[in-house]
């Protein structure tokens, strides 16, 4: 059985729903350029985006994941991509996140420069690749959640995944170069994830707007997680769980006064 590539699958969904790329992008909260890049195969959507597409257009998520895997199966690049990503992280770790160009990364990886150019065009591409790998693990973990409380969902399912990847994340959170792009990626992805939890936000009684509340919640949660993971020896997730829930559910005034 022939499996469509993810770019063809997304294009089929868009056409079936009689949408332009702009309209399609608006419905899944991405830019038109991002949607265009997905359809042209310039980049691939993260699993979190596929989950939104599945829910929005009533498509089975496994079908989209199979198409994504089809892209990967049609390419023998995975191992070489990982080698280059590891070289990128190694350099950032040694230099405390100082910017490194592609030539330095490629030399570190040992991959032939011409070959490397077909895999990644820039350090930002490598960062996006690493983010997508982690994002896939997080989305898979969230699918096993048995609670509807967003903070308990994170505590029970996401924290263990992040802890397992703490060496990589420590580099991304601590590095001067990667930190900005990494935080931007997380904020963008998890604002989309958090938004449905604010569907019943009461503007009449709340002191701030819904958008402000969502962004503040996401930023505070990410700050707690980054502080945890950048400790010399992060506490195991089963021990950090209660601390995380306490910090996310306790007003700042009480934390300061305690």
Short mmCIF file of C-alpha atoms in Angstrom, two decimals:
data_model
loop_
_atom_site.label_atom_id
_atom_site.label_comp_id
_atom_site.label_asym_id
_atom_site.label_seq_id
_atom_site.Cartn_x
_atom_site.Cartn_y
_atom_site.Cartn_z
CA UNK A 1 0.00 0.00 0.00
CA UNK A 2 1.39 3.38 -1.00
CA UNK A 3 1.54 5.89 1.82
CA UNK A 4 1.26 9.56 0.90
CA UNK A 5 3.95 11.90 2.09
CA UNK A 6 2.96 14.31 4.82
CA UNK A 7 3.09 17.22 2.36
CA UNK A 8 0.65 15.50 -0.02
CA UNK A 9 -1.59 14.47 2.87
CA UNK A 10 -1.82 18.03 4.18
CA UNK A 11 -2.49 19.39 0.71
CA UNK A 12 -5.26 16.82 0.23
CA UNK A 13 -6.87 17.86 3.53
CA UNK A 14 -6.74 21.52 2.56
CA UNK A 15 -8.20 20.95 -0.90
CA UNK A 16 -10.90 18.62 0.43
CA UNK A 17 -12.03 21.42 2.75
CA UNK A 18 -11.93 24.02 -0.04
CA UNK A 19 -9.39 26.17 1.77
CA UNK A 20 -6.61 28.40 0.55
CA UNK A 21 -3.24 28.03 2.25
CA UNK A 22 -3.97 31.20 4.20
CA UNK A 23 -7.33 29.89 5.41
CA UNK A 24 -5.85 26.51 6.27
CA UNK A 25 -3.03 28.16 8.22
CA UNK A 26 -5.43 30.37 10.15
CA UNK A 27 -7.47 27.39 11.31
CA UNK A 28 -4.42 25.63 12.76
CA UNK A 29 -2.75 28.77 14.17
CA UNK A 30 0.34 28.91 11.96
CA UNK A 31 1.52 31.38 9.33
CA UNK A 32 0.70 30.92 5.65
CA UNK A 33 4.43 30.54 4.99
CA UNK A 34 4.67 27.68 7.47
CA UNK A 35 1.74 25.88 5.85
CA UNK A 36 3.30 26.46 2.44
CA UNK A 37 6.64 25.06 3.61
CA UNK A 38 4.90 21.93 4.88
CA UNK A 39 3.14 21.36 1.56
CA UNK A 40 6.35 21.90 -0.40
CA UNK A 41 8.38 19.62 1.85
CA UNK A 42 10.73 22.40 2.95
CA UNK A 43 9.91 21.61 6.57
CA UNK A 44 7.74 19.10 8.38
CA UNK A 45 5.03 19.86 10.94
CA UNK A 46 5.67 18.95 14.58
CA UNK A 47 3.46 16.28 16.08
CA UNK A 48 1.62 18.90 18.15
CA UNK A 49 0.55 20.61 14.90
CA UNK A 50 -0.60 17.28 13.45
CA UNK A 51 -2.74 16.77 16.54
CA UNK A 52 -4.42 20.14 15.97
CA UNK A 53 -4.96 19.31 12.29
CA UNK A 54 -6.48 15.95 13.21
CA UNK A 55 -8.93 17.57 15.63
CA UNK A 56 -9.76 20.52 13.38
CA UNK A 57 -10.44 18.53 10.23
CA UNK A 58 -11.66 15.27 11.78
CA UNK A 59 -8.72 13.25 10.48
CA UNK A 60 -7.26 10.27 12.31
CA UNK A 61 -4.00 11.27 13.98
CA UNK A 62 -2.42 7.85 13.23
CA UNK A 63 -3.00 8.54 9.53
CA UNK A 64 -1.04 11.78 9.78
CA UNK A 65 1.70 10.15 11.84
CA UNK A 66 1.96 7.36 9.27
CA UNK A 67 2.40 9.95 6.54
CA UNK A 68 5.09 11.65 8.62
CA UNK A 69 6.83 8.31 9.10
CA UNK A 70 6.48 7.75 5.37
CA UNK A 71 8.55 10.87 4.81
CA UNK A 72 11.20 9.53 7.11
CA UNK A 73 11.07 6.05 5.57
CA UNK A 74 11.61 7.55 2.13
CA UNK A 75 14.78 9.16 3.38
CA UNK A 76 17.98 7.64 4.68
CA UNK A 77 18.88 10.88 6.38
CA UNK A 78 17.80 10.11 9.96
CA UNK A 79 21.09 8.75 11.29
CA UNK A 80 23.13 11.51 9.66
CA UNK A 81 20.72 14.15 10.91
CA UNK A 82 21.15 12.84 14.44
CA UNK A 83 24.94 12.88 14.11
CA UNK A 84 24.84 16.53 13.06
CA UNK A 85 22.37 17.38 15.83
CA UNK A 86 24.66 15.73 18.38
CA UNK A 87 27.61 17.72 17.04
CA UNK A 88 25.57 20.92 17.37
CA UNK A 89 24.68 20.14 21.00
CA UNK A 90 28.25 19.15 21.79
CA UNK A 91 29.58 22.48 20.54
CA UNK A 92 26.94 24.46 22.42
CA UNK A 93 27.72 22.52 25.59
CA UNK A 94 31.47 23.18 25.34
CA UNK A 95 31.09 26.86 24.48
CA UNK A 96 28.26 27.69 26.89
CA UNK A 97 25.87 28.34 24.05
CA UNK A 98 28.11 30.58 21.98
CA UNK A 99 26.91 30.87 18.39
CA UNK A 100 28.43 28.31 16.03
CA UNK A 101 28.09 28.34 12.26
CA UNK A 102 27.25 25.42 9.99
CA UNK A 103 30.84 24.94 8.87
CA UNK A 104 31.93 24.34 12.47
CA UNK A 105 29.03 21.99 13.14
CA UNK A 106 29.63 19.99 9.96
CA UNK A 107 33.34 19.67 10.72
CA UNK A 108 32.51 18.42 14.21
CA UNK A 109 30.04 15.87 12.82
CA UNK A 110 32.38 14.36 10.25
CA UNK A 111 29.62 14.39 7.62
CA UNK A 112 30.74 15.50 4.16
CA UNK A 113 29.86 19.21 3.70
CA UNK A 114 27.93 18.64 0.48
CA UNK A 115 25.92 15.90 2.13
CA UNK A 116 25.31 18.02 5.22
CA UNK A 117 23.85 20.82 3.11
CA UNK A 118 21.10 18.47 1.95
CA UNK A 119 20.17 17.74 5.56
CA UNK A 120 20.31 21.13 7.28
CA UNK A 121 20.70 24.62 5.91
CA UNK A 122 21.42 26.41 9.17
CA UNK A 123 21.81 25.92 12.94
CA UNK A 124 18.18 27.02 13.24
CA UNK A 125 17.15 24.03 11.12
CA UNK A 126 19.06 21.76 13.49
CA UNK A 127 17.36 23.35 16.47
CA UNK A 128 13.96 22.80 14.87
CA UNK A 129 14.84 19.16 14.21
CA UNK A 130 15.76 18.62 17.87
CA UNK A 131 12.58 20.40 18.93
CA UNK A 132 10.43 18.17 16.72
CA UNK A 133 12.05 15.03 18.14
CA UNK A 134 11.27 16.14 21.68
CA UNK A 135 7.83 17.40 20.72
CA UNK A 136 6.89 13.98 19.37
CA UNK A 137 7.77 12.40 22.71
CA UNK A 138 5.80 15.03 24.65
CA UNK A 139 2.68 14.66 22.50
CA UNK A 140 2.83 10.88 22.81
CA UNK A 141 3.11 11.22 26.59
CA UNK A 142 0.19 13.66 26.79
CA UNK A 143 -1.99 11.19 24.92
CA UNK A 144 -1.72 8.84 27.91
CA UNK A 145 -2.93 11.43 30.44
CA UNK A 146 -5.84 10.37 32.65
CA UNK A 147 -6.64 13.80 34.10
CA UNK A 148 -8.14 16.93 32.59
CA UNK A 149 -6.17 19.28 34.84
CA UNK A 150 -3.44 20.76 32.59
CA UNK A 151 -0.86 21.07 35.36
CA UNK A 152 -1.41 17.52 36.54
CA UNK A 153 -1.18 16.36 32.92
CA UNK A 154 2.23 17.99 32.65
CA UNK A 155 3.34 16.70 36.04
CA UNK A 156 2.30 13.11 35.36
CA UNK A 157 3.24 12.70 31.70
CA UNK A 158 5.53 15.47 30.47
CA UNK A 159 7.98 15.90 33.33
CA UNK A 160 9.32 12.32 33.00
CA UNK A 161 9.95 12.87 29.27
CA UNK A 162 11.76 16.14 29.92
CA UNK A 163 13.83 14.55 32.66
CA UNK A 164 14.89 11.74 30.31
CA UNK A 165 16.12 14.43 27.90
CA UNK A 166 17.55 16.71 30.57
CA UNK A 167 21.09 16.72 29.14
CA UNK A 168 19.85 18.04 25.80
CA UNK A 169 17.41 20.46 27.40
CA UNK A 170 20.00 21.81 29.80
CA UNK A 171 22.10 22.85 26.80
CA UNK A 172 19.12 24.42 25.06
CA UNK A 173 17.90 26.27 28.14
CA UNK A 174 21.33 27.39 29.31
CA UNK A 175 22.98 28.37 26.04
CA UNK A 176 23.01 32.02 25.07
CA UNK A 177 22.51 31.13 21.41
CA UNK A 178 19.93 28.37 21.60
CA UNK A 179 17.98 29.79 24.52
CA UNK A 180 16.16 32.51 22.60
CA UNK A 181 15.05 30.33 19.71
CA UNK A 182 14.24 27.40 21.98
CA UNK A 183 12.07 29.46 24.32
CA UNK A 184 10.31 31.03 21.32
CA UNK A 185 9.51 27.58 19.94
CA UNK A 186 8.18 26.34 23.29
CA UNK A 187 6.08 29.43 23.87
CA UNK A 188 4.52 29.23 20.41
CA UNK A 189 3.76 25.50 20.65
CA UNK A 190 2.40 25.42 24.17
CA UNK A 191 0.28 28.54 23.88
CA UNK A 192 -1.59 26.58 21.19
CA UNK A 193 -1.81 23.57 23.51
CA UNK A 194 -2.95 25.62 26.51
CA UNK A 195 -5.55 27.75 24.72
CA UNK A 196 -8.46 25.23 24.88
CA UNK A 197 -8.14 25.12 28.68
CA UNK A 198 -9.19 28.78 28.72
CA UNK A 199 -12.38 28.30 26.70
CA UNK A 200 -14.51 29.25 29.71
CA UNK A 201 -12.37 32.18 30.80
CA UNK A 202 -14.66 34.83 32.28
CA UNK A 203 -13.72 38.27 31.00
CA UNK A 204 -16.29 39.90 33.27
CA UNK A 205 -14.64 38.76 36.49
CA UNK A 206 -11.01 38.32 35.41
CA UNK A 207 -8.58 41.23 35.94
CA UNK A 208 -6.67 40.48 32.70
CA UNK A 209 -7.55 39.49 29.15
CA UNK A 210 -7.75 35.85 28.08
CA UNK A 211 -4.71 36.22 25.80
CA UNK A 212 -2.67 37.76 28.60
CA UNK A 213 -3.73 34.98 30.98
CA UNK A 214 -2.75 32.24 28.53
CA UNK A 215 0.65 33.75 27.76
CA UNK A 216 1.38 34.41 31.43
CA UNK A 217 0.45 30.85 32.40
CA UNK A 218 2.64 29.34 29.69
CA UNK A 219 5.61 31.59 30.47
CA UNK A 220 5.44 30.86 34.20
CA UNK A 221 5.15 27.12 33.60
CA UNK A 222 8.10 27.13 31.20
CA UNK A 223 10.15 29.15 33.68
CA UNK A 224 9.52 26.61 36.43
CA UNK A 225 10.51 23.75 34.13
CA UNK A 226 13.64 25.49 32.84
CA UNK A 227 14.76 26.33 36.38
CA UNK A 228 14.28 22.69 37.37
CA UNK A 229 16.15 21.24 34.39
CA UNK A 230 19.10 23.63 34.59
CA UNK A 231 19.97 22.63 38.14
CA UNK A 232 23.32 20.77 38.41
CA UNK A 233 21.39 17.63 39.38
CA UNK A 234 17.66 18.00 38.60
CA UNK A 235 15.35 16.30 41.07
CA UNK A 236 13.75 13.15 39.59
CA UNK A 237 10.26 13.88 38.23
CA UNK A 238 8.45 11.74 40.76
CA UNK A 239 9.98 13.91 43.51
CA UNK A 240 9.60 17.20 41.63
CA UNK A 241 5.93 16.54 40.86
CA UNK A 242 4.59 17.98 44.11
CA UNK A 243 6.90 20.98 43.91
CA UNK A 244 5.75 21.67 40.36
CA UNK A 245 2.07 21.46 41.31
CA UNK A 246 2.65 23.64 44.36
CA UNK A 247 4.42 26.31 42.32
CA UNK A 248 1.84 26.33 39.53
CA UNK A 249 -1.17 26.45 41.83
CA UNK A 250 0.03 28.81 44.56
CA UNK A 251 -0.41 32.59 44.19
CA UNK A 252 2.87 34.49 43.97
CA UNK A 253 2.11 36.49 47.10
CA UNK A 254 1.90 33.29 49.15
CA UNK A 255 5.15 31.97 47.69
CA UNK A 256 6.96 35.19 48.57
CA UNK A 257 5.53 35.31 52.08
CA UNK A 258 6.04 31.62 52.87
#
